[in-house]
């Protein structure tokens, strides 16, 4: 195989390998796509009634509570036997009165009117949902699904065709050994043989040297990072040791100061006691 044939074969291998990689990426994206979620149906509102609060007007403090000023337990007895019964009775009287019932009927009528309006609005929304929104969504979903399926099928066909052609190319030409059939190697080999007089064998030898050089650079960079990390760890350890020594020095100094203070105190007490004894003797 002459130089031009080598260039053409490696170039075709690179083109097919690139196409396979791009198609696999596109296929992964297509298979991961999802259509927007189904629109939720409208919610039906429930109108609740809020009846007027019943407030029994029963005074607590009456003449009957005068004994409580002298005998406070009477206050508790009065609450349960008199006041609470009167309050409950007044509550029931108001609840069963025509005036309160009329106010409640007005509340019910207003609730019914508002509920009817809400129901009418809900029915209109459901009609639009069932007749417009949902059919539109289903149609868009079917169109999207058909498009995705078509694109996935086309991508799979493209991928299968590229893989078959690349396999046949390698089988027919045997120009690139198996370990040099990745994108990085093919790009390097194609650049070398298409821009110079190097043969594919010479380009492979140069690629091996280049790959070895990259590996050595990676090892050097990794070792440099490890050394830098070790230096940082050593510096941190030294700083911790310095801090510990400073703390120990402070502790030692504090102990010495305390010991000296104790000695001085003892001496001072001794001198003070001696002076007191001497003064007592002179008397």
mmCIF file with all atom_site columns, N, CA and C in Angstrom, residues 35-108:
data_model
loop_
_atom_site.group_PDB
_atom_site.id
_atom_site.type_symbol
_atom_site.label_atom_id
_atom_site.label_alt_id
_atom_site.label_comp_id
_atom_site.label_asym_id
_atom_site.label_entity_id
_atom_site.label_seq_id
_atom_site.pdbx_PDB_ins_code
_atom_site.Cartn_x
_atom_site.Cartn_y
_atom_site.Cartn_z
_atom_site.occupancy
_atom_site.B_iso_or_equiv
_atom_site.pdbx_formal_charge
_atom_site.auth_seq_id
_atom_site.auth_comp_id
_atom_site.auth_asym_id
_atom_site.auth_atom_id
_atom_site.pdbx_PDB_model_num
ATOM 1   N N  . UNK A 1 35  ? -40.866 13.700 27.081  1.00 0.00 ? 35  UNK A N  1
ATOM 2   C CA . UNK A 1 35  ? -41.825 14.743 26.728  1.00 0.00 ? 35  UNK A CA 1
ATOM 3   C C  . UNK A 1 35  ? -42.388 15.348 28.010  1.00 0.00 ? 35  UNK A C  1
ATOM 4   N N  . UNK A 1 36  ? -42.884 16.569 27.896  1.00 0.00 ? 36  UNK A N  1
ATOM 5   C CA . UNK A 1 36  ? -43.415 17.242 29.089  1.00 0.00 ? 36  UNK A CA 1
ATOM 6   C C  . UNK A 1 36  ? -44.583 16.435 29.669  1.00 0.00 ? 36  UNK A C  1
ATOM 7   N N  . UNK A 1 37  ? -44.819 16.610 30.936  1.00 0.00 ? 37  UNK A N  1
ATOM 8   C CA . UNK A 1 37  ? -45.847 15.836 31.619  1.00 0.00 ? 37  UNK A CA 1
ATOM 9   C C  . UNK A 1 37  ? -47.246 16.177 31.158  1.00 0.00 ? 37  UNK A C  1
ATOM 10  N N  . UNK A 1 38  ? -48.139 15.245 31.361  1.00 0.00 ? 38  UNK A N  1
ATOM 11  C CA . UNK A 1 38  ? -49.543 15.432 30.988  1.00 0.00 ? 38  UNK A CA 1
ATOM 12  C C  . UNK A 1 38  ? -50.153 16.555 31.816  1.00 0.00 ? 38  UNK A C  1
ATOM 13  N N  . UNK A 1 39  ? -50.863 17.506 31.182  1.00 0.00 ? 39  UNK A N  1
ATOM 14  C CA . UNK A 1 39  ? -51.464 18.607 31.950  1.00 0.00 ? 39  UNK A CA 1
ATOM 15  C C  . UNK A 1 39  ? -52.484 18.086 32.952  1.00 0.00 ? 39  UNK A C  1
ATOM 16  N N  . UNK A 1 40  ? -52.479 18.673 34.135  1.00 0.00 ? 40  UNK A N  1
ATOM 17  C CA . UNK A 1 40  ? -53.384 18.239 35.189  1.00 0.00 ? 40  UNK A CA 1
ATOM 18  C C  . UNK A 1 40  ? -54.786 18.781 34.932  1.00 0.00 ? 40  UNK A C  1
ATOM 19  N N  . UNK A 1 41  ? -55.807 18.012 35.266  1.00 0.00 ? 41  UNK A N  1
ATOM 20  C CA . UNK A 1 41  ? -57.184 18.498 35.078  1.00 0.00 ? 41  UNK A CA 1
ATOM 21  C C  . UNK A 1 41  ? -57.486 19.587 36.106  1.00 0.00 ? 41  UNK A C  1
ATOM 22  N N  . UNK A 1 42  ? -58.463 20.439 35.818  1.00 0.00 ? 42  UNK A N  1
ATOM 23  C CA . UNK A 1 42  ? -58.829 21.486 36.791  1.00 0.00 ? 42  UNK A CA 1
ATOM 24  C C  . UNK A 1 42  ? -59.401 20.879 38.063  1.00 0.00 ? 42  UNK A C  1
ATOM 25  N N  . UNK A 1 43  ? -59.225 21.592 39.162  1.00 0.00 ? 43  UNK A N  1
ATOM 26  C CA . UNK A 1 43  ? -59.749 21.127 40.448  1.00 0.00 ? 43  UNK A CA 1
ATOM 27  C C  . UNK A 1 43  ? -61.084 21.796 40.738  1.00 0.00 ? 43  UNK A C  1
ATOM 28  N N  . UNK A 1 44  ? -61.987 21.006 41.286  1.00 0.00 ? 44  UNK A N  1
ATOM 29  C CA . UNK A 1 44  ? -63.298 21.527 41.622  1.00 0.00 ? 44  UNK A CA 1
ATOM 30  C C  . UNK A 1 44  ? -63.252 22.162 43.003  1.00 0.00 ? 44  UNK A C  1
ATOM 31  N N  . UNK A 1 45  ? -63.675 23.416 43.096  1.00 0.00 ? 45  UNK A N  1
ATOM 32  C CA . UNK A 1 45  ? -63.657 24.135 44.374  1.00 0.00 ? 45  UNK A CA 1
ATOM 33  C C  . UNK A 1 45  ? -64.865 23.754 45.210  1.00 0.00 ? 45  UNK A C  1
ATOM 34  N N  . UNK A 1 46  ? -64.658 23.634 46.521  1.00 0.00 ? 46  UNK A N  1
ATOM 35  C CA . UNK A 1 46  ? -65.742 23.359 47.460  1.00 0.00 ? 46  UNK A CA 1
ATOM 36  C C  . UNK A 1 46  ? -65.899 24.560 48.377  1.00 0.00 ? 46  UNK A C  1
ATOM 37  N N  . UNK A 1 47  ? -67.051 25.201 48.297  1.00 0.00 ? 47  UNK A N  1
ATOM 38  C CA . UNK A 1 47  ? -67.321 26.402 49.092  1.00 0.00 ? 47  UNK A CA 1
ATOM 39  C C  . UNK A 1 47  ? -67.880 25.970 50.439  1.00 0.00 ? 47  UNK A C  1
ATOM 40  N N  . UNK A 1 48  ? -67.291 26.429 51.507  1.00 0.00 ? 48  UNK A N  1
ATOM 41  C CA . UNK A 1 48  ? -67.756 26.097 52.852  1.00 0.00 ? 48  UNK A CA 1
ATOM 42  C C  . UNK A 1 48  ? -68.502 27.278 53.452  1.00 0.00 ? 48  UNK A C  1
ATOM 43  N N  . UNK A 1 49  ? -69.406 26.962 54.366  1.00 0.00 ? 49  UNK A N  1
ATOM 44  C CA . UNK A 1 49  ? -70.196 27.997 55.036  1.00 0.00 ? 49  UNK A CA 1
ATOM 45  C C  . UNK A 1 49  ? -69.540 28.381 56.349  1.00 0.00 ? 49  UNK A C  1
ATOM 46  N N  . UNK A 1 50  ? -69.588 29.648 56.666  1.00 0.00 ? 50  UNK A N  1
ATOM 47  C CA . UNK A 1 50  ? -69.051 30.146 57.931  1.00 0.00 ? 50  UNK A CA 1
ATOM 48  C C  . UNK A 1 50  ? -70.199 30.818 58.676  1.00 0.00 ? 50  UNK A C  1
ATOM 49  N N  . UNK A 1 51  ? -70.780 30.081 59.638  1.00 0.00 ? 51  UNK A N  1
ATOM 50  C CA . UNK A 1 51  ? -71.960 30.570 60.352  1.00 0.00 ? 51  UNK A CA 1
ATOM 51  C C  . UNK A 1 51  ? -71.568 31.606 61.413  1.00 0.00 ? 51  UNK A C  1
ATOM 52  N N  . UNK A 1 52  ? -72.499 32.491 61.758  1.00 0.00 ? 52  UNK A N  1
ATOM 53  C CA . UNK A 1 52  ? -72.204 33.504 62.775  1.00 0.00 ? 52  UNK A CA 1
ATOM 54  C C  . UNK A 1 52  ? -71.841 32.857 64.113  1.00 0.00 ? 52  UNK A C  1
ATOM 55  N N  . UNK A 1 53  ? -70.879 33.460 64.768  1.00 0.00 ? 53  UNK A N  1
ATOM 56  C CA . UNK A 1 53  ? -70.466 32.936 66.070  1.00 0.00 ? 53  UNK A CA 1
ATOM 57  C C  . UNK A 1 53  ? -71.529 33.259 67.124  1.00 0.00 ? 53  UNK A C  1
ATOM 58  N N  . UNK A 1 54  ? -71.790 32.289 67.977  1.00 0.00 ? 54  UNK A N  1
ATOM 59  C CA . UNK A 1 54  ? -72.765 32.482 69.051  1.00 0.00 ? 54  UNK A CA 1
ATOM 60  C C  . UNK A 1 54  ? -72.023 32.934 70.303  1.00 0.00 ? 54  UNK A C  1
ATOM 61  N N  . UNK A 1 55  ? -72.410 34.101 70.807  1.00 0.00 ? 55  UNK A N  1
ATOM 62  C CA . UNK A 1 55  ? -71.770 34.652 71.998  1.00 0.00 ? 55  UNK A CA 1
ATOM 63  C C  . UNK A 1 55  ? -72.825 34.905 73.078  1.00 0.00 ? 55  UNK A C  1
ATOM 64  N N  . UNK A 1 56  ? -72.992 33.928 73.979  1.00 0.00 ? 56  UNK A N  1
ATOM 65  C CA . UNK A 1 56  ? -73.986 34.122 75.057  1.00 0.00 ? 56  UNK A CA 1
ATOM 66  C C  . UNK A 1 56  ? -73.591 35.304 75.942  1.00 0.00 ? 56  UNK A C  1
ATOM 67  N N  . UNK A 1 57  ? -74.525 36.210 76.181  1.00 0.00 ? 57  UNK A N  1
ATOM 68  C CA . UNK A 1 57  ? -74.261 37.384 77.012  1.00 0.00 ? 57  UNK A CA 1
ATOM 69  C C  . UNK A 1 57  ? -74.769 37.105 78.424  1.00 0.00 ? 57  UNK A C  1
ATOM 70  N N  . UNK A 1 58  ? -73.955 36.403 79.188  1.00 0.00 ? 58  UNK A N  1
ATOM 71  C CA . UNK A 1 58  ? -74.307 36.062 80.574  1.00 0.00 ? 58  UNK A CA 1
ATOM 72  C C  . UNK A 1 58  ? -73.230 36.632 81.482  1.00 0.00 ? 58  UNK A C  1
ATOM 73  N N  . UNK A 1 59  ? -73.528 37.630 82.304  1.00 0.00 ? 59  UNK A N  1
ATOM 74  C CA . UNK A 1 59  ? -72.504 38.207 83.196  1.00 0.00 ? 59  UNK A CA 1
ATOM 75  C C  . UNK A 1 59  ? -72.043 37.195 84.233  1.00 0.00 ? 59  UNK A C  1
ATOM 76  N N  . UNK A 1 60  ? -70.775 37.233 84.513  1.00 0.00 ? 60  UNK A N  1
ATOM 77  C CA . UNK A 1 60  ? -70.223 36.289 85.498  1.00 0.00 ? 60  UNK A CA 1
ATOM 78  C C  . UNK A 1 60  ? -70.357 36.842 86.925  1.00 0.00 ? 60  UNK A C  1
ATOM 79  N N  . UNK A 1 61  ? -69.995 38.083 87.081  1.00 0.00 ? 61  UNK A N  1
ATOM 80  C CA . UNK A 1 61  ? -70.043 38.663 88.422  1.00 0.00 ? 61  UNK A CA 1
ATOM 81  C C  . UNK A 1 61  ? -71.467 39.149 88.738  1.00 0.00 ? 61  UNK A C  1
ATOM 82  N N  . UNK A 1 62  ? -72.073 38.534 89.738  1.00 0.00 ? 62  UNK A N  1
ATOM 83  C CA . UNK A 1 62  ? -73.411 38.888 90.205  1.00 0.00 ? 62  UNK A CA 1
ATOM 84  C C  . UNK A 1 62  ? -73.411 38.959 91.722  1.00 0.00 ? 62  UNK A C  1
ATOM 85  N N  . UNK A 1 63  ? -74.568 39.323 92.271  1.00 0.00 ? 63  UNK A N  1
ATOM 86  C CA . UNK A 1 63  ? -74.676 39.373 93.737  1.00 0.00 ? 63  UNK A CA 1
ATOM 87  C C  . UNK A 1 63  ? -74.450 38.005 94.354  1.00 0.00 ? 63  UNK A C  1
ATOM 88  N N  . UNK A 1 64  ? -74.744 36.975 93.550  1.00 0.00 ? 64  UNK A N  1
ATOM 89  C CA . UNK A 1 64  ? -74.571 35.618 94.077  1.00 0.00 ? 64  UNK A CA 1
ATOM 90  C C  . UNK A 1 64  ? -73.117 35.311 94.388  1.00 0.00 ? 64  UNK A C  1
ATOM 91  N N  . UNK A 1 65  ? -72.178 36.098 93.845  1.00 0.00 ? 65  UNK A N  1
ATOM 92  C CA . UNK A 1 65  ? -70.753 35.832 94.057  1.00 0.00 ? 65  UNK A CA 1
ATOM 93  C C  . UNK A 1 65  ? -70.204 36.534 95.284  1.00 0.00 ? 65  UNK A C  1
ATOM 94  N N  . UNK A 1 66  ? -71.030 37.262 96.015  1.00 0.00 ? 66  UNK A N  1
ATOM 95  C CA . UNK A 1 66  ? -70.527 37.949 97.207  1.00 0.00 ? 66  UNK A CA 1
ATOM 96  C C  . UNK A 1 66  ? -69.891 36.991 98.222  1.00 0.00 ? 66  UNK A C  1
ATOM 97  N N  . UNK A 1 67  ? -70.452 35.798 98.418  1.00 0.00 ? 67  UNK A N  1
ATOM 98  C CA . UNK A 1 67  ? -69.786 34.872 99.361  1.00 0.00 ? 67  UNK A CA 1
ATOM 99  C C  . UNK A 1 67  ? -68.384 34.474 98.916  1.00 0.00 ? 67  UNK A C  1
ATOM 100 N N  . UNK A 1 68  ? -68.096 34.590 97.620  1.00 0.00 ? 68  UNK A N  1
ATOM 101 C CA . UNK A 1 68  ? -66.768 34.200 97.142  1.00 0.00 ? 68  UNK A CA 1
ATOM 102 C C  . UNK A 1 68  ? -65.683 35.109 97.676  1.00 0.00 ? 68  UNK A C  1
ATOM 103 N N  . UNK A 1 69  ? -66.062 36.319 98.066  1.00 0.00 ? 69  UNK A N  1
ATOM 104 C CA . UNK A 1 69  ? -65.069 37.230 98.630  1.00 0.00 ? 69  UNK A CA 1
ATOM 105 C C  . UNK A 1 69  ? -64.563 36.752 99.981  1.00 0.00 ? 69  UNK A C  1
ATOM 106 N N  . UNK A 1 70  ? -65.369 35.930 100.614 1.00 0.00 ? 70  UNK A N  1
ATOM 107 C CA . UNK A 1 70  ? -64.979 35.398 101.935 1.00 0.00 ? 70  UNK A CA 1
ATOM 108 C C  . UNK A 1 70  ? -64.542 33.939 101.824 1.00 0.00 ? 70  UNK A C  1
ATOM 109 N N  . UNK A 1 71  ? -65.255 33.175 100.976 1.00 0.00 ? 71  UNK A N  1
ATOM 110 C CA . UNK A 1 71  ? -65.000 31.736 100.864 1.00 0.00 ? 71  UNK A CA 1
ATOM 111 C C  . UNK A 1 71  ? -64.777 31.406 99.386  1.00 0.00 ? 71  UNK A C  1
ATOM 112 N N  . UNK A 1 72  ? -63.473 31.395 98.953  1.00 0.00 ? 72  UNK A N  1
ATOM 113 C CA . UNK A 1 72  ? -63.187 31.273 97.522  1.00 0.00 ? 72  UNK A CA 1
ATOM 114 C C  . UNK A 1 72  ? -63.611 29.948 96.896  1.00 0.00 ? 72  UNK A C  1
ATOM 115 N N  . UNK A 1 73  ? -63.650 28.805 97.603  1.00 0.00 ? 73  UNK A N  1
ATOM 116 C CA . UNK A 1 73  ? -64.142 27.577 96.938  1.00 0.00 ? 73  UNK A CA 1
ATOM 117 C C  . UNK A 1 73  ? -65.570 27.717 96.420  1.00 0.00 ? 73  UNK A C  1
ATOM 118 N N  . UNK A 1 74  ? -66.297 28.672 96.992  1.00 0.00 ? 74  UNK A N  1
ATOM 119 C CA . UNK A 1 74  ? -67.658 28.895 96.507  1.00 0.00 ? 74  UNK A CA 1
ATOM 120 C C  . UNK A 1 74  ? -67.654 29.349 95.057  1.00 0.00 ? 74  UNK A C  1
ATOM 121 N N  . UNK A 1 75  ? -66.560 30.024 94.644  1.00 0.00 ? 75  UNK A N  1
ATOM 122 C CA . UNK A 1 75  ? -66.455 30.508 93.264  1.00 0.00 ? 75  UNK A CA 1
ATOM 123 C C  . UNK A 1 75  ? -66.473 29.349 92.265  1.00 0.00 ? 75  UNK A C  1
ATOM 124 N N  . UNK A 1 76  ? -65.781 28.257 92.606  1.00 0.00 ? 76  UNK A N  1
ATOM 125 C CA . UNK A 1 76  ? -65.739 27.081 91.729  1.00 0.00 ? 76  UNK A CA 1
ATOM 126 C C  . UNK A 1 76  ? -67.110 26.414 91.669  1.00 0.00 ? 76  UNK A C  1
ATOM 127 N N  . UNK A 1 77  ? -67.735 26.318 92.831  1.00 0.00 ? 77  UNK A N  1
ATOM 128 C CA . UNK A 1 77  ? -69.065 25.702 92.882  1.00 0.00 ? 77  UNK A CA 1
ATOM 129 C C  . UNK A 1 77  ? -70.053 26.526 92.061  1.00 0.00 ? 77  UNK A C  1
ATOM 130 N N  . UNK A 1 78  ? -69.947 27.867 92.184  1.00 0.00 ? 78  UNK A N  1
ATOM 131 C CA . UNK A 1 78  ? -70.849 28.755 91.452  1.00 0.00 ? 78  UNK A CA 1
ATOM 132 C C  . UNK A 1 78  ? -70.658 28.607 89.937  1.00 0.00 ? 78  UNK A C  1
ATOM 133 N N  . UNK A 1 79  ? -69.407 28.449 89.485  1.00 0.00 ? 79  UNK A N  1
ATOM 134 C CA . UNK A 1 79  ? -69.136 28.366 88.046  1.00 0.00 ? 79  UNK A CA 1
ATOM 135 C C  . UNK A 1 79  ? -69.830 27.161 87.429  1.00 0.00 ? 79  UNK A C  1
ATOM 136 N N  . UNK A 1 80  ? -69.685 25.977 88.070  1.00 0.00 ? 80  UNK A N  1
ATOM 137 C CA . UNK A 1 80  ? -70.221 24.757 87.470  1.00 0.00 ? 80  UNK A CA 1
ATOM 138 C C  . UNK A 1 80  ? -71.719 24.571 87.711  1.00 0.00 ? 80  UNK A C  1
ATOM 139 N N  . UNK A 1 81  ? -72.233 25.062 88.847  1.00 0.00 ? 81  UNK A N  1
ATOM 140 C CA . UNK A 1 81  ? -73.646 24.823 89.167  1.00 0.00 ? 81  UNK A CA 1
ATOM 141 C C  . UNK A 1 81  ? -74.579 25.924 88.674  1.00 0.00 ? 81  UNK A C  1
ATOM 142 N N  . UNK A 1 82  ? -74.025 27.116 88.468  1.00 0.00 ? 82  UNK A N  1
ATOM 143 C CA . UNK A 1 82  ? -74.904 28.232 88.107  1.00 0.00 ? 82  UNK A CA 1
ATOM 144 C C  . UNK A 1 82  ? -74.502 28.891 86.796  1.00 0.00 ? 82  UNK A C  1
ATOM 145 N N  . UNK A 1 83  ? -73.267 29.425 86.772  1.00 0.00 ? 83  UNK A N  1
ATOM 146 C CA . UNK A 1 83  ? -72.862 30.221 85.610  1.00 0.00 ? 83  UNK A CA 1
ATOM 147 C C  . UNK A 1 83  ? -72.804 29.394 84.330  1.00 0.00 ? 83  UNK A C  1
ATOM 148 N N  . UNK A 1 84  ? -72.181 28.208 84.351  1.00 0.00 ? 84  UNK A N  1
ATOM 149 C CA . UNK A 1 84  ? -72.033 27.391 83.144  1.00 0.00 ? 84  UNK A CA 1
ATOM 150 C C  . UNK A 1 84  ? -73.393 26.946 82.621  1.00 0.00 ? 84  UNK A C  1
ATOM 151 N N  . UNK A 1 85  ? -74.311 26.595 83.530  1.00 0.00 ? 85  UNK A N  1
ATOM 152 C CA . UNK A 1 85  ? -75.643 26.192 83.091  1.00 0.00 ? 85  UNK A CA 1
ATOM 153 C C  . UNK A 1 85  ? -76.375 27.350 82.428  1.00 0.00 ? 85  UNK A C  1
ATOM 154 N N  . UNK A 1 86  ? -76.225 28.527 83.019  1.00 0.00 ? 86  UNK A N  1
ATOM 155 C CA . UNK A 1 86  ? -76.887 29.699 82.437  1.00 0.00 ? 86  UNK A CA 1
ATOM 156 C C  . UNK A 1 86  ? -76.293 30.041 81.070  1.00 0.00 ? 86  UNK A C  1
ATOM 157 N N  . UNK A 1 87  ? -74.986 29.937 80.949  1.00 0.00 ? 87  UNK A N  1
ATOM 158 C CA . UNK A 1 87  ? -74.321 30.233 79.679  1.00 0.00 ? 87  UNK A CA 1
ATOM 159 C C  . UNK A 1 87  ? -74.730 29.218 78.609  1.00 0.00 ? 87  UNK A C  1
ATOM 160 N N  . UNK A 1 88  ? -74.783 27.926 78.973  1.00 0.00 ? 88  UNK A N  1
ATOM 161 C CA . UNK A 1 88  ? -75.185 26.898 78.008  1.00 0.00 ? 88  UNK A CA 1
ATOM 162 C C  . UNK A 1 88  ? -76.636 27.094 77.573  1.00 0.00 ? 88  UNK A C  1
ATOM 163 N N  . UNK A 1 89  ? -77.468 27.461 78.522  1.00 0.00 ? 89  UNK A N  1
ATOM 164 C CA . UNK A 1 89  ? -78.884 27.681 78.188  1.00 0.00 ? 89  UNK A CA 1
ATOM 165 C C  . UNK A 1 89  ? -79.028 28.867 77.246  1.00 0.00 ? 89  UNK A C  1
ATOM 166 N N  . UNK A 1 90  ? -78.275 29.931 77.497  1.00 0.00 ? 90  UNK A N  1
ATOM 167 C CA . UNK A 1 90  ? -78.335 31.099 76.617  1.00 0.00 ? 90  UNK A CA 1
ATOM 168 C C  . UNK A 1 90  ? -77.815 30.752 75.225  1.00 0.00 ? 90  UNK A C  1
ATOM 169 N N  . UNK A 1 91  ? -76.778 29.892 75.167  1.00 0.00 ? 91  UNK A N  1
ATOM 170 C CA . UNK A 1 91  ? -76.227 29.453 73.874  1.00 0.00 ? 91  UNK A CA 1
ATOM 171 C C  . UNK A 1 91  ? -77.291 28.722 73.065  1.00 0.00 ? 91  UNK A C  1
ATOM 172 N N  . UNK A 1 92  ? -78.008 27.810 73.713  1.00 0.00 ? 92  UNK A N  1
ATOM 173 C CA . UNK A 1 92  ? -79.051 27.053 73.025  1.00 0.00 ? 92  UNK A CA 1
ATOM 174 C C  . UNK A 1 92  ? -80.215 27.957 72.619  1.00 0.00 ? 92  UNK A C  1
ATOM 175 N N  . UNK A 1 93  ? -80.504 28.951 73.451  1.00 0.00 ? 93  UNK A N  1
ATOM 176 C CA . UNK A 1 93  ? -81.604 29.866 73.118  1.00 0.00 ? 93  UNK A CA 1
ATOM 177 C C  . UNK A 1 93  ? -81.279 30.654 71.847  1.00 0.00 ? 93  UNK A C  1
ATOM 178 N N  . UNK A 1 94  ? -80.043 31.154 71.787  1.00 0.00 ? 94  UNK A N  1
ATOM 179 C CA . UNK A 1 94  ? -79.635 31.906 70.598  1.00 0.00 ? 94  UNK A CA 1
ATOM 180 C C  . UNK A 1 94  ? -79.614 31.006 69.375  1.00 0.00 ? 94  UNK A C  1
ATOM 181 N N  . UNK A 1 95  ? -79.083 29.800 69.538  1.00 0.00 ? 95  UNK A N  1
ATOM 182 C CA . UNK A 1 95  ? -78.961 28.864 68.421  1.00 0.00 ? 95  UNK A CA 1
ATOM 183 C C  . UNK A 1 95  ? -80.324 28.509 67.838  1.00 0.00 ? 95  UNK A C  1
ATOM 184 N N  . UNK A 1 96  ? -81.330 28.385 68.673  1.00 0.00 ? 96  UNK A N  1
ATOM 185 C CA . UNK A 1 96  ? -82.662 27.984 68.229  1.00 0.00 ? 96  UNK A CA 1
ATOM 186 C C  . UNK A 1 96  ? -83.580 29.170 67.935  1.00 0.00 ? 96  UNK A C  1
ATOM 187 N N  . UNK A 1 97  ? -83.047 30.374 68.066  1.00 0.00 ? 97  UNK A N  1
ATOM 188 C CA . UNK A 1 97  ? -83.883 31.551 67.832  1.00 0.00 ? 97  UNK A CA 1
ATOM 189 C C  . UNK A 1 97  ? -84.092 31.732 66.333  1.00 0.00 ? 97  UNK A C  1
ATOM 190 N N  . UNK A 1 98  ? -85.248 32.332 65.972  1.00 0.00 ? 98  UNK A N  1
ATOM 191 C CA . UNK A 1 98  ? -85.554 32.571 64.566  1.00 0.00 ? 98  UNK A CA 1
ATOM 192 C C  . UNK A 1 98  ? -84.567 33.549 63.941  1.00 0.00 ? 98  UNK A C  1
ATOM 193 N N  . UNK A 1 99  ? -84.120 34.520 64.730  1.00 0.00 ? 99  UNK A N  1
ATOM 194 C CA . UNK A 1 99  ? -83.165 35.501 64.215  1.00 0.00 ? 99  UNK A CA 1
ATOM 195 C C  . UNK A 1 99  ? -81.861 34.821 63.791  1.00 0.00 ? 99  UNK A C  1
ATOM 196 N N  . UNK A 1 100 ? -81.339 33.927 64.664  1.00 0.00 ? 100 UNK A N  1
ATOM 197 C CA . UNK A 1 100 ? -80.070 33.246 64.332  1.00 0.00 ? 100 UNK A CA 1
ATOM 198 C C  . UNK A 1 100 ? -80.268 32.276 63.166  1.00 0.00 ? 100 UNK A C  1
ATOM 199 N N  . UNK A 1 101 ? -81.389 31.574 63.131  1.00 0.00 ? 101 UNK A N  1
ATOM 200 C CA . UNK A 1 101 ? -81.657 30.634 62.039  1.00 0.00 ? 101 UNK A CA 1
ATOM 201 C C  . UNK A 1 101 ? -81.756 31.377 60.707  1.00 0.00 ? 101 UNK A C  1
ATOM 202 N N  . UNK A 1 102 ? -82.348 32.574 60.738  1.00 0.00 ? 102 UNK A N  1
ATOM 203 C CA . UNK A 1 102 ? -82.448 33.358 59.507  1.00 0.00 ? 102 UNK A CA 1
ATOM 204 C C  . UNK A 1 102 ? -81.066 33.766 59.015  1.00 0.00 ? 102 UNK A C  1
ATOM 205 N N  . UNK A 1 103 ? -80.182 34.140 59.944  1.00 0.00 ? 103 UNK A N  1
ATOM 206 C CA . UNK A 1 103 ? -78.808 34.503 59.561  1.00 0.00 ? 103 UNK A CA 1
ATOM 207 C C  . UNK A 1 103 ? -78.084 33.293 58.967  1.00 0.00 ? 103 UNK A C  1
ATOM 208 N N  . UNK A 1 104 ? -78.317 32.105 59.542  1.00 0.00 ? 104 UNK A N  1
ATOM 209 C CA . UNK A 1 104 ? -77.692 30.886 59.016  1.00 0.00 ? 104 UNK A CA 1
ATOM 210 C C  . UNK A 1 104 ? -78.226 30.538 57.636  1.00 0.00 ? 104 UNK A C  1
ATOM 211 N N  . UNK A 1 105 ? -79.563 30.740 57.435  1.00 0.00 ? 105 UNK A N  1
ATOM 212 C CA . UNK A 1 105 ? -80.128 30.470 56.115  1.00 0.00 ? 105 UNK A CA 1
ATOM 213 C C  . UNK A 1 105 ? -79.512 31.401 55.060  1.00 0.00 ? 105 UNK A C  1
ATOM 214 N N  . UNK A 1 106 ? -79.293 32.630 55.452  1.00 0.00 ? 106 UNK A N  1
ATOM 215 C CA . UNK A 1 106 ? -78.664 33.582 54.528  1.00 0.00 ? 106 UNK A CA 1
ATOM 216 C C  . UNK A 1 106 ? -77.252 33.119 54.165  1.00 0.00 ? 106 UNK A C  1
ATOM 217 N N  . UNK A 1 107 ? -76.531 32.604 55.162  1.00 0.00 ? 107 UNK A N  1
ATOM 218 C CA . UNK A 1 107 ? -75.183 32.080 54.900  1.00 0.00 ? 107 UNK A CA 1
ATOM 219 C C  . UNK A 1 107 ? -75.258 30.883 53.952  1.00 0.00 ? 107 UNK A C  1
ATOM 220 N N  . UNK A 1 108 ? -76.231 29.983 54.177  1.00 0.00 ? 108 UNK A N  1
ATOM 221 C CA . UNK A 1 108 ? -76.371 28.806 53.317  1.00 0.00 ? 108 UNK A CA 1
ATOM 222 C C  . UNK A 1 108 ? -76.714 29.205 51.884  1.00 0.00 ? 108 UNK A C  1
#
